[in-house]
Short mmCIF file of C-alpha atoms and ligand atoms in Angstrom, two decimals:
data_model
loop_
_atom_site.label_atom_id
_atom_site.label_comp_id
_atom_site.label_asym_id
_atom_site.label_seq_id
_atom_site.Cartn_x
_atom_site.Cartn_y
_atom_site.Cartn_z
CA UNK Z 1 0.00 0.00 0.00
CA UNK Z 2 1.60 3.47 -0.82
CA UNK Z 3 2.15 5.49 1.93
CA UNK Z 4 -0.57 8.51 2.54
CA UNK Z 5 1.19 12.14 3.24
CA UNK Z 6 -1.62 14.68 4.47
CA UNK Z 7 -1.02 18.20 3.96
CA UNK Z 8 -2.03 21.06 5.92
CA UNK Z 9 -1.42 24.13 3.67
CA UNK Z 10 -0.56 27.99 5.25
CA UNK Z 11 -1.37 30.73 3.68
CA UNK Z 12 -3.41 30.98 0.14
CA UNK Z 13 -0.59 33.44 -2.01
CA UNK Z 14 0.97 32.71 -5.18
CA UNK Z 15 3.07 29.76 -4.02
CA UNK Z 16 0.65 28.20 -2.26
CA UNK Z 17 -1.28 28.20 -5.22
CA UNK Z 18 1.29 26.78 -7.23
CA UNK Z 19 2.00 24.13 -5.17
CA UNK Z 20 -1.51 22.91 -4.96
CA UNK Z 21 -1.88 22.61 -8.42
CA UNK Z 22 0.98 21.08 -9.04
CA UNK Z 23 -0.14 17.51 -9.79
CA UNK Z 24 0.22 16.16 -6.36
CA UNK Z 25 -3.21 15.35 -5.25
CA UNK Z 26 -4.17 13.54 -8.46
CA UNK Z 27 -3.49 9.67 -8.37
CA UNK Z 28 0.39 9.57 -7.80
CA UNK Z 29 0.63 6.98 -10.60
CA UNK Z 30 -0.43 8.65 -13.18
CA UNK Z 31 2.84 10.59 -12.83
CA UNK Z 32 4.73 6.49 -12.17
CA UNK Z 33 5.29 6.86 -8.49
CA UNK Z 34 3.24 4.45 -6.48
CA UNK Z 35 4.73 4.38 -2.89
CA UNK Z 36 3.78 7.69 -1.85
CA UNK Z 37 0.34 9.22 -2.17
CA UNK Z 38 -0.58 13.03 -1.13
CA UNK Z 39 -3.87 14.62 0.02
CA UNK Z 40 -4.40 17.69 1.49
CA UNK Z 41 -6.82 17.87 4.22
CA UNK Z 42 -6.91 21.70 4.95
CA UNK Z 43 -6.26 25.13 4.21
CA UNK Z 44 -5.63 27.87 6.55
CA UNK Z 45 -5.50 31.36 5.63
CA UNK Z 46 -5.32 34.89 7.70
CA UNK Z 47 -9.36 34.86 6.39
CA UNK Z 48 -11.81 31.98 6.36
CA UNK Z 49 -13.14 33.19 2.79
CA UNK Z 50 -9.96 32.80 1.46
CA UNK Z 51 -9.19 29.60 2.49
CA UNK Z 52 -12.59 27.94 0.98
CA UNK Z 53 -12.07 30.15 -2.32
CA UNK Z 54 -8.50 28.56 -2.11
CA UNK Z 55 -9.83 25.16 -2.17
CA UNK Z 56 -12.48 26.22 -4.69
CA UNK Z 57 -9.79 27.20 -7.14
CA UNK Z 58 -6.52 25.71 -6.21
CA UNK Z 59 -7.74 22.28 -5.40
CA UNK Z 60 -10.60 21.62 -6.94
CA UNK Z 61 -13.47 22.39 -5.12
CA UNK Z 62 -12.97 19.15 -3.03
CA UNK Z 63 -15.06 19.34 0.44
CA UNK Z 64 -13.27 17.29 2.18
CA UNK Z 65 -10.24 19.57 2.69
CA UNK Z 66 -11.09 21.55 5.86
CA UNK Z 67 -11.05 25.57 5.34
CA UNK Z 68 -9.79 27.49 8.36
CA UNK Z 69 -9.84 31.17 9.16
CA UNK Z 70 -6.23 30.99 11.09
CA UNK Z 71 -3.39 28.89 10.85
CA UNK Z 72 -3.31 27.32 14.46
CA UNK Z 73 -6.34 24.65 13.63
CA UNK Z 74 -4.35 23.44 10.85
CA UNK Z 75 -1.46 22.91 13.44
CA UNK Z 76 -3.78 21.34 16.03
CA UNK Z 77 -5.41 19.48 13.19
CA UNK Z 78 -5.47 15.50 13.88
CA UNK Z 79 -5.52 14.68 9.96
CA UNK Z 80 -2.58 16.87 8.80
CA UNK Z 81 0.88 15.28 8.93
CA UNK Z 82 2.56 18.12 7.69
CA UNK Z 83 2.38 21.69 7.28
CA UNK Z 84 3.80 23.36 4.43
CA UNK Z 85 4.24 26.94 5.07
CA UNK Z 86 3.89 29.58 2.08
CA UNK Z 87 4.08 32.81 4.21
CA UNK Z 88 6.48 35.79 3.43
CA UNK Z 89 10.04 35.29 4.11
CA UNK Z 90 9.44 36.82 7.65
CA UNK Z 91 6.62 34.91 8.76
CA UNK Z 92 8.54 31.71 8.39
CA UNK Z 93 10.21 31.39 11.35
CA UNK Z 94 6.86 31.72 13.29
CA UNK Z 95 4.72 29.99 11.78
CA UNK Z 96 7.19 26.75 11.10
CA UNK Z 97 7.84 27.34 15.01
CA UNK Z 98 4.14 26.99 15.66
CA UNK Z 99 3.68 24.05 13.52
CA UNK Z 100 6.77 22.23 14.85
CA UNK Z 101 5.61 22.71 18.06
CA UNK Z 102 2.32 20.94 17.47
CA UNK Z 103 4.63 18.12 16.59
CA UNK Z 104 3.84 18.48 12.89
CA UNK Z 105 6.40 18.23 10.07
CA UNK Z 106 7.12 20.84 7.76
CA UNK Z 107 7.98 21.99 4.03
CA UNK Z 108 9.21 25.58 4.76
CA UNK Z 109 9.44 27.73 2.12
CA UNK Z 110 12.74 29.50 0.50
CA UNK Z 111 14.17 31.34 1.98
CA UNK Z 112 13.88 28.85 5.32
CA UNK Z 113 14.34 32.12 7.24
CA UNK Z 114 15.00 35.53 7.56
CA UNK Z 115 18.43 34.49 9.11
CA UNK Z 116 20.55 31.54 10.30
CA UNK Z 117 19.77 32.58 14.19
CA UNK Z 118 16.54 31.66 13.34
CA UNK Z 119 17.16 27.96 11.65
CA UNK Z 120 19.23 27.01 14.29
CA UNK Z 121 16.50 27.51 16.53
CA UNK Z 122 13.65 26.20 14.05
CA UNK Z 123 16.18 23.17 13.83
CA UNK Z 124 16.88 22.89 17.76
CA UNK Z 125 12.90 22.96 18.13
CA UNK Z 126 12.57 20.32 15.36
CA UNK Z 127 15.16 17.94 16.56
CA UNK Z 128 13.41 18.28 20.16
CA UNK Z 129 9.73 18.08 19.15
CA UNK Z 130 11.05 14.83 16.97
CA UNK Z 131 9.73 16.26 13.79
CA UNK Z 132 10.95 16.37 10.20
CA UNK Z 133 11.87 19.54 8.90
CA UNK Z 134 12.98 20.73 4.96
CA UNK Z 135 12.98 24.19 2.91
CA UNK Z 136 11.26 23.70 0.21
CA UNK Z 137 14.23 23.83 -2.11
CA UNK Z 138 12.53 22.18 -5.19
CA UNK Z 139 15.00 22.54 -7.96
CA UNK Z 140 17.66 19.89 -5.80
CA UNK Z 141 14.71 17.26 -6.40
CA UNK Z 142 13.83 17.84 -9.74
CA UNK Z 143 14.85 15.06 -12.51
CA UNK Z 144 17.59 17.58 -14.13
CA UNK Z 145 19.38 18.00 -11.06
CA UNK Z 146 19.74 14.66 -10.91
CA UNK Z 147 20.92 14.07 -14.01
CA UNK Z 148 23.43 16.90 -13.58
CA UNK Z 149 24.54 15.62 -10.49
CA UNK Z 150 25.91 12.60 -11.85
CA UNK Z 151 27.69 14.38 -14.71
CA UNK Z 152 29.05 16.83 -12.72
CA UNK Z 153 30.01 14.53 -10.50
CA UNK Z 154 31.00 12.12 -12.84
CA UNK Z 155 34.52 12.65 -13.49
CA UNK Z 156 34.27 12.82 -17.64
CA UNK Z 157 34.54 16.63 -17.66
CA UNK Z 158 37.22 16.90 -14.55
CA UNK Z 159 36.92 18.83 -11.94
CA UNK Z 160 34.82 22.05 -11.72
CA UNK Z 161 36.25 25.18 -11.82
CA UNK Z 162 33.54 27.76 -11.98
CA UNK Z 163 29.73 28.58 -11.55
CA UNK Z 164 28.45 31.51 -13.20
CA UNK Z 165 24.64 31.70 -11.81
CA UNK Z 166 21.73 34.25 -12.00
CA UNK Z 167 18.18 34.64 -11.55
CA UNK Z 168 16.62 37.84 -12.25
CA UNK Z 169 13.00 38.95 -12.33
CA UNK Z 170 11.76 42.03 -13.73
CA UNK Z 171 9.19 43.41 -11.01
CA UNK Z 172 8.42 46.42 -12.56
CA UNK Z 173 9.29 48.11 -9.05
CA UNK Z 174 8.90 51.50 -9.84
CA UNK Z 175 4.78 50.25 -10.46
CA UNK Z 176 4.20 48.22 -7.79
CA UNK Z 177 3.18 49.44 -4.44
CA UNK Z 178 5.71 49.22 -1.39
CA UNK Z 179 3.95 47.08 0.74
CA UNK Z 180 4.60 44.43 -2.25
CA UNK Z 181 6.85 41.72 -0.50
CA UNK Z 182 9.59 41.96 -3.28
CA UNK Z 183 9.91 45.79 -2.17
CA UNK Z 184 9.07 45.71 1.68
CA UNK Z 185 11.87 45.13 3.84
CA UNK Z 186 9.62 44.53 6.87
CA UNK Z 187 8.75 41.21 4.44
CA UNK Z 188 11.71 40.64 3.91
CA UNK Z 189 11.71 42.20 0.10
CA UNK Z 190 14.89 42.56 -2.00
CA UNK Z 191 16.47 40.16 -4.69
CA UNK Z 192 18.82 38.16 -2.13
CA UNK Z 193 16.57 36.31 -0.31
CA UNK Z 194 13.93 35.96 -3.09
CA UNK Z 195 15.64 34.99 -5.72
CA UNK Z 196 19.71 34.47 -4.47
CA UNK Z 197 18.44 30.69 -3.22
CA UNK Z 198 18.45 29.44 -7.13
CA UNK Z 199 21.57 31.00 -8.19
CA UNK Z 200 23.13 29.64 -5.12
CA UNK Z 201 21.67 26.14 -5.08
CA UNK Z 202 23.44 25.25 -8.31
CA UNK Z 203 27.00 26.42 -6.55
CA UNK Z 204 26.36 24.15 -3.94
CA UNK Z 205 25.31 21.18 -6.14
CA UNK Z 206 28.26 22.18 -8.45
CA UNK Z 207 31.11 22.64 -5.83
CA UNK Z 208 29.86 22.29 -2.18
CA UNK Z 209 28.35 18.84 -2.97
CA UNK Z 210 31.31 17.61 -5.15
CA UNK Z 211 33.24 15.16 -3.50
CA UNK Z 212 36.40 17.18 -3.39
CA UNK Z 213 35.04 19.23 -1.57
CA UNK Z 214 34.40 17.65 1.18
CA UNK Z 215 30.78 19.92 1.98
CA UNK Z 216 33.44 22.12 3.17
CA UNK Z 217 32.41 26.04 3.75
CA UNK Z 218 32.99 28.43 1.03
CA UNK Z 219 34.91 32.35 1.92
CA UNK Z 220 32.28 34.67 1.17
CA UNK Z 221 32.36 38.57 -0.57
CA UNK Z 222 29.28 39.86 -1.79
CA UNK Z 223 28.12 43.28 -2.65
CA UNK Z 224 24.59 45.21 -2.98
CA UNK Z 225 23.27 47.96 -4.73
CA UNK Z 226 19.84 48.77 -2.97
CA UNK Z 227 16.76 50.39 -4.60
CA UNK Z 228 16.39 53.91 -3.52
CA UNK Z 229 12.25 53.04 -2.95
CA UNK Z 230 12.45 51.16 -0.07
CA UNK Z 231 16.16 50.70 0.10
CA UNK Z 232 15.75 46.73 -0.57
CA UNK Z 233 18.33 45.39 -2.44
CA UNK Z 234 18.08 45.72 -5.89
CA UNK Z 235 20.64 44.13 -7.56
CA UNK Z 236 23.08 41.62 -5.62
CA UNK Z 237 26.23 39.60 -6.58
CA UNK Z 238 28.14 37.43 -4.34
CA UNK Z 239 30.95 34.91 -4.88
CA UNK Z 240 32.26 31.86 -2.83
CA UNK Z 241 35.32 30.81 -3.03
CA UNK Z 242 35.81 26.82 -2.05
CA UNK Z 243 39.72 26.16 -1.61
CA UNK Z 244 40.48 22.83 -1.01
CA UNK Z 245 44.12 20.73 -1.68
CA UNK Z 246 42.26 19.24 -4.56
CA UNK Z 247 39.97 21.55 -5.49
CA UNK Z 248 40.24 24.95 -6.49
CA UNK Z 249 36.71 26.78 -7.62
CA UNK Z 250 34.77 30.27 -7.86
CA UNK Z 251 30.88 30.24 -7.84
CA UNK Z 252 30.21 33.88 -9.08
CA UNK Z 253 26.43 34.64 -8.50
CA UNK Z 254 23.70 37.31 -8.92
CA UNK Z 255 20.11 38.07 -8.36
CA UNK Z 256 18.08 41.41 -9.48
CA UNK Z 257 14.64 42.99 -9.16
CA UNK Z 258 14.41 45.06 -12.11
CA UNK Z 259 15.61 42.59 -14.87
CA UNK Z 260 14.79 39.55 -16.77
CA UNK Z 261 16.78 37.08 -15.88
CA UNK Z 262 20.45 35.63 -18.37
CA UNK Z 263 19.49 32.74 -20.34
CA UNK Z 264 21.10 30.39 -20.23
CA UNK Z 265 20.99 30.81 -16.22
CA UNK Z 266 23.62 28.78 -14.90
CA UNK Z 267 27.10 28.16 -16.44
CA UNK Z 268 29.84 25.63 -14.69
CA UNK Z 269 32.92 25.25 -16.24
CA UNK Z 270 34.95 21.98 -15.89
CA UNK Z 271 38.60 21.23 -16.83
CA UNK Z 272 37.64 19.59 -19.95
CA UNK Z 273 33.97 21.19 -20.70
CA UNK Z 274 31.38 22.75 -19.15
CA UNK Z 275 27.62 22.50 -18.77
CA UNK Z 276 25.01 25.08 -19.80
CA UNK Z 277 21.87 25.05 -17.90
CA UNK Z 278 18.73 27.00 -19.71
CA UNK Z 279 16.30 29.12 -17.71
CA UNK Z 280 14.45 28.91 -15.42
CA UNK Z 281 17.33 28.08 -13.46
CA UNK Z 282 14.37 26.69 -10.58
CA UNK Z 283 12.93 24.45 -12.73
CA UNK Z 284 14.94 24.33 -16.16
CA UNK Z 285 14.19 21.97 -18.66
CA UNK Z 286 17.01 20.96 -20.37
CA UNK Z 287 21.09 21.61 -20.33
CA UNK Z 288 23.79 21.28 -22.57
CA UNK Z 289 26.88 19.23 -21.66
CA UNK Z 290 30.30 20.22 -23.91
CA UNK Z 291 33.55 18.22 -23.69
CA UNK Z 292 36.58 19.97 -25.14
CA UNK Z 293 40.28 19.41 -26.12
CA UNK Z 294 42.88 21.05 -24.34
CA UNK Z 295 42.65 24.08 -26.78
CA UNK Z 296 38.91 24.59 -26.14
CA UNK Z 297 37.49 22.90 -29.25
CA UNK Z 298 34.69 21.03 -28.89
CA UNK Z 299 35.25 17.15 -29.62
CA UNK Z 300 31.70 16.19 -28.26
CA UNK Z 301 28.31 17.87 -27.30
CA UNK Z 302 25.05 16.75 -25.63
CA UNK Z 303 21.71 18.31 -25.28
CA UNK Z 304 19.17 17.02 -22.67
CA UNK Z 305 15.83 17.47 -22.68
CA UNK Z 306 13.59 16.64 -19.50
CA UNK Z 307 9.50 16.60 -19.37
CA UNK Z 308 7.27 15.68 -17.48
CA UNK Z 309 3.30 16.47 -15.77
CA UNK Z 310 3.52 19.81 -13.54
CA UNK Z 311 6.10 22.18 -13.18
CA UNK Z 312 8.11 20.16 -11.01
CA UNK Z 313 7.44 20.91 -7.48
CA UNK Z 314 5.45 17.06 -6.55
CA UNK Z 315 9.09 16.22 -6.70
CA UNK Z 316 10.38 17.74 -3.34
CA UNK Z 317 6.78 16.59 -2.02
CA UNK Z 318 7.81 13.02 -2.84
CA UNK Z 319 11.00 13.37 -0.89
CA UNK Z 320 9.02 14.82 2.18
CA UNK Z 321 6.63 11.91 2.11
CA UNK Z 322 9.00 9.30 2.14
CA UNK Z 323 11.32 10.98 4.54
CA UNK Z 324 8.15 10.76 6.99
CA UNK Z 325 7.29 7.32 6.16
CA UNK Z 326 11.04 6.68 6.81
CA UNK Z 327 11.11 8.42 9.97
CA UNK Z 328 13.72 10.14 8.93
CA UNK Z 329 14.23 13.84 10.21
CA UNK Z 330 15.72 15.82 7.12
CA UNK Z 331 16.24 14.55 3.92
CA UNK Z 332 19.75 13.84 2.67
CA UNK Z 333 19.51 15.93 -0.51
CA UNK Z 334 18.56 18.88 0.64
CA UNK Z 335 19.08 18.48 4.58
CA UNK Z 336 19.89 20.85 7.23
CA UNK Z 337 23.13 21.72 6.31
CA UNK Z 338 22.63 22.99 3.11
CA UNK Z 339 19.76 25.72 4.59
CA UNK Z 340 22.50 26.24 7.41
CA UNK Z 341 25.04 27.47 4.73
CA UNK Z 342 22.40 29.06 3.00
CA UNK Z 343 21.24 31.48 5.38
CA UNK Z 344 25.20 31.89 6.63
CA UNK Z 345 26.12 33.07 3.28
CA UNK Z 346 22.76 35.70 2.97
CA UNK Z 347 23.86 37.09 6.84
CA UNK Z 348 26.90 37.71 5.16
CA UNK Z 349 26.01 39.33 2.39
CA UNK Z 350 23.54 41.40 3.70
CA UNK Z 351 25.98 42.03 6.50
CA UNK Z 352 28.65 42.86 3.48
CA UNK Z 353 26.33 45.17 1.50
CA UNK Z 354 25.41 47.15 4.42
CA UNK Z 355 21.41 45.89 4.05
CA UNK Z 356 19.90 45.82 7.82
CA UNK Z 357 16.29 44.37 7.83
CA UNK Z 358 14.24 46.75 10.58
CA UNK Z 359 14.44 46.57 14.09
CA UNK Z 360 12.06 43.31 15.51
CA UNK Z 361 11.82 41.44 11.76
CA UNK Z 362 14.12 39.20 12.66
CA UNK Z 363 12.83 37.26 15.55
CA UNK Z 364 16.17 35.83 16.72
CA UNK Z 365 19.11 37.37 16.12
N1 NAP T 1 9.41 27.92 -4.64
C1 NAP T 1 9.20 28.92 -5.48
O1 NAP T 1 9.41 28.85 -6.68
C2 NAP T 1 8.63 30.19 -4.93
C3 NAP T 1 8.02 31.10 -5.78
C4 NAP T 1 7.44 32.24 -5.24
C5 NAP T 1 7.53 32.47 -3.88
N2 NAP T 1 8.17 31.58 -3.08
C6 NAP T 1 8.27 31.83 -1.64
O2 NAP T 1 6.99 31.64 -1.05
C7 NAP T 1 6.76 32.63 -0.05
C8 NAP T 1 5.45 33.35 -0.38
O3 NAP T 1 5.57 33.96 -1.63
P1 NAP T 1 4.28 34.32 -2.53
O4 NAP T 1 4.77 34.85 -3.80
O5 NAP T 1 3.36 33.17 -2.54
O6 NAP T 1 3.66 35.51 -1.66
P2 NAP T 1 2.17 36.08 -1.69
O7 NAP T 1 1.54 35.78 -3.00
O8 NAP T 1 2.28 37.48 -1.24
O9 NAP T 1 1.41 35.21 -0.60
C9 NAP T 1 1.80 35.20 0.74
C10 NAP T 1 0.61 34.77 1.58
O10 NAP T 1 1.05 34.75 2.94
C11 NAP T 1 -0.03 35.12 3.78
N3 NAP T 1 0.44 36.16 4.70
C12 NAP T 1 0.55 36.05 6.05
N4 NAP T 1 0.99 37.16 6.60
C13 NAP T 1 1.15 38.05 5.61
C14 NAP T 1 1.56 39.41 5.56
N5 NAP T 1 1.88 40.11 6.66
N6 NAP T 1 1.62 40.02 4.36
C15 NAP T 1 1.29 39.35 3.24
N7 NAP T 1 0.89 38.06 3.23
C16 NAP T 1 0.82 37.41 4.39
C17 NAP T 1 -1.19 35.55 2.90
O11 NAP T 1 -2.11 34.47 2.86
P3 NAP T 1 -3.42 34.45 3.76
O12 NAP T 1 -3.98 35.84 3.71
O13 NAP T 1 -4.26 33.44 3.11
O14 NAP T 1 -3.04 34.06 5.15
C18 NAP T 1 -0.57 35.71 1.54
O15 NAP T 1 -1.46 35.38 0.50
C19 NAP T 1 7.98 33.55 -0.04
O16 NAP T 1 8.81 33.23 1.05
C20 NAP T 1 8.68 33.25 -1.35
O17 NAP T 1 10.09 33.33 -1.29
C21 NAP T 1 8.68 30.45 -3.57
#
């Protein structure tokens, strides 16, 4: 019998609504998996209108998913396994607080916090409430990354030498209103901790994960130009060096609010090739692997091409479900670590580029 993962969903925004339509809640085998199975079982959002309009349009009308005006029912709720929480950046440490401490598991999403004080005490409360806990970093579970992994990894093109990653997104900031989370720093608004989690998960897959490394810490330098509207920032770069006696490699990375983002998105060069990955660099669909000679002529070149149902986030839902049925407290893809270094390298570059979120938004400092 496949395993039954009940979801108790926070908050009815954009991602939320993404996420539910995402193919999950249909019969898992019509997308070949057949151990795991999802169902949500209810909806809680800051209004109880919301929340049934949310089921209404994000999940089908289906009345058997229980609409709440608040989020603490779904925490106290007996049928919810786990909570995935689609708040602002801000709001995450809270409300994954909240939920852990009802002893449910949860799917945070990116950024996992507004800082790394905060995961270490999300992951503190986790590891003592007994509960499984994961950002909801989809693009590490996704069938390309996969693939790439094992090329990367692979040996064929040597080791890596540099990532050259970017995701930009053209808000139209000087349109939108200031209490828009992209622009609000009391939201945590800005391009860093938006949109710097893509650029930076392919570094880590690229360098931090590759066995010569050694998941050893990257030095850190970034810099910030902040919009002069809410004095967010605007456009951000940041590069990580990883030095080991093996292993010499640069990630150079950037984020912006007020421009498309560089197709193709992510770039890693090896010593005998690199690897082109097109955007979206979240959810791409297909890369380009080049071998070359010593004098940079290309002697062979592959093109990959992944599809499948959804946009690809039922993958990272997979890996929750089975982590749970596992018992298993953080998955070994994307586990605890990764967030840790994650939210280390943002406190640094925020720290770096002089950008201070207000006094009280970050709830532990
Ligand atoms: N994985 C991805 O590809 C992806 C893409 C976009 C966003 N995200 C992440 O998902 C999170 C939410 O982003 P979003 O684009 O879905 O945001 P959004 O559309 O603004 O939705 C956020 C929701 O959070 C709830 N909320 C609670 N307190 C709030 C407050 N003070 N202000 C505004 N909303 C509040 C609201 O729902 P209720 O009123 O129903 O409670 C709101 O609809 C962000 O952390 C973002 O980084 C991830």
């Amino acid at each position: 019998m496949p395993f039954i993962c009940r979801w108790g969903i926070i908050s009815t925004g954009g991602i939320a609504s993404e996420f539910s339509k995402a193919r999950l809640w249909t019969d898992s085998r019509s997308r070949n998996v057949d151990d795991v199975v999802h169902r949500v079982t209810a909806v809680g959002s800051r209004s109880v209108e919301k929340a049934r309009q949310f089921i209404d349009t994000s999940l089908g009308g289906d009345k058997a998913i229980k609409a709440y005006g608040n989020y603490t029912q779904v925490y106290k709720d007996a049928d919810v396994d786990v909570i995935y929480v689609a708040t602002p950046h801000t709001y995450h440490y809270e409300n994954s607080l909240d939920a852990i401490k009802a002893k449910k598991h949860v799917l945070c999403e990116k950024p996992v916090t507004s800082n790394c004080a905060e995961l270490k005490s999300l992951l503190n409360a986790a590891k003592e409430n007994g509960v499984f806990f994961m950002e909801a970093m989809w693009t590490r579970f996704q069938p390309l990354s996969l693939e790439f992994k094992k090329i990367s990894d692979g040996g064929e093109l040597g080791l890596p030498i540099s990532v050259h990653a970017d995701l930009s997104g053209n808000f139209n900031i000087y349109n939108i209103p200031r209490t828009h989370r992209i622009l609000d720093p009391n939201l945590g608004g800005g391009a860093l901790l938006d949109l710097g989690p893509y650029p930076l998960v392919w570094a880590i897959m690229a360098l931090y994960e590759n066995p010569a490394n050694g998941a050893t810490d990257p030095t850190i330098t970034g810099s910030i130009l902040k919009t002069p509207i809410t004095g967010v920032d605007c456009n951000t770069s940041f590069t990580l060096n990883f030095k080991q006696s093996n292993l010499a490699a640069q990630a150079v990375l950037s984020c912006s609010i007020n421009t498309n983002a560089l197709n193709p998105g992510v770039t890693v060069r090896y010593e005998k090739g690199t690897i082109e990955v097109a955007s979206p660099i979240y959810a791409p669909k297909s890369f380009a692997v080049r071998y070359l000679d010593e004098h940079g002529v290309i002697v062979k070149e592959e093109k990959r091409l992944f599809e499948y149902v959804g946009r690809g986030m039922h993958f990272q839902a997979d890996e929750v479900a089975r982590c749970i049925r596992d018992d298993k407290k953080e998955s070994t893809l994307w586990g605890h670590a990764k967030s840790l270094l994650e939210m280390h390298i943002f406190d640094e570059v925020r720290k770096q580029g002089g950008y201070e979120l207000p006094l009280g938004v970050e709830k532990v400092v």
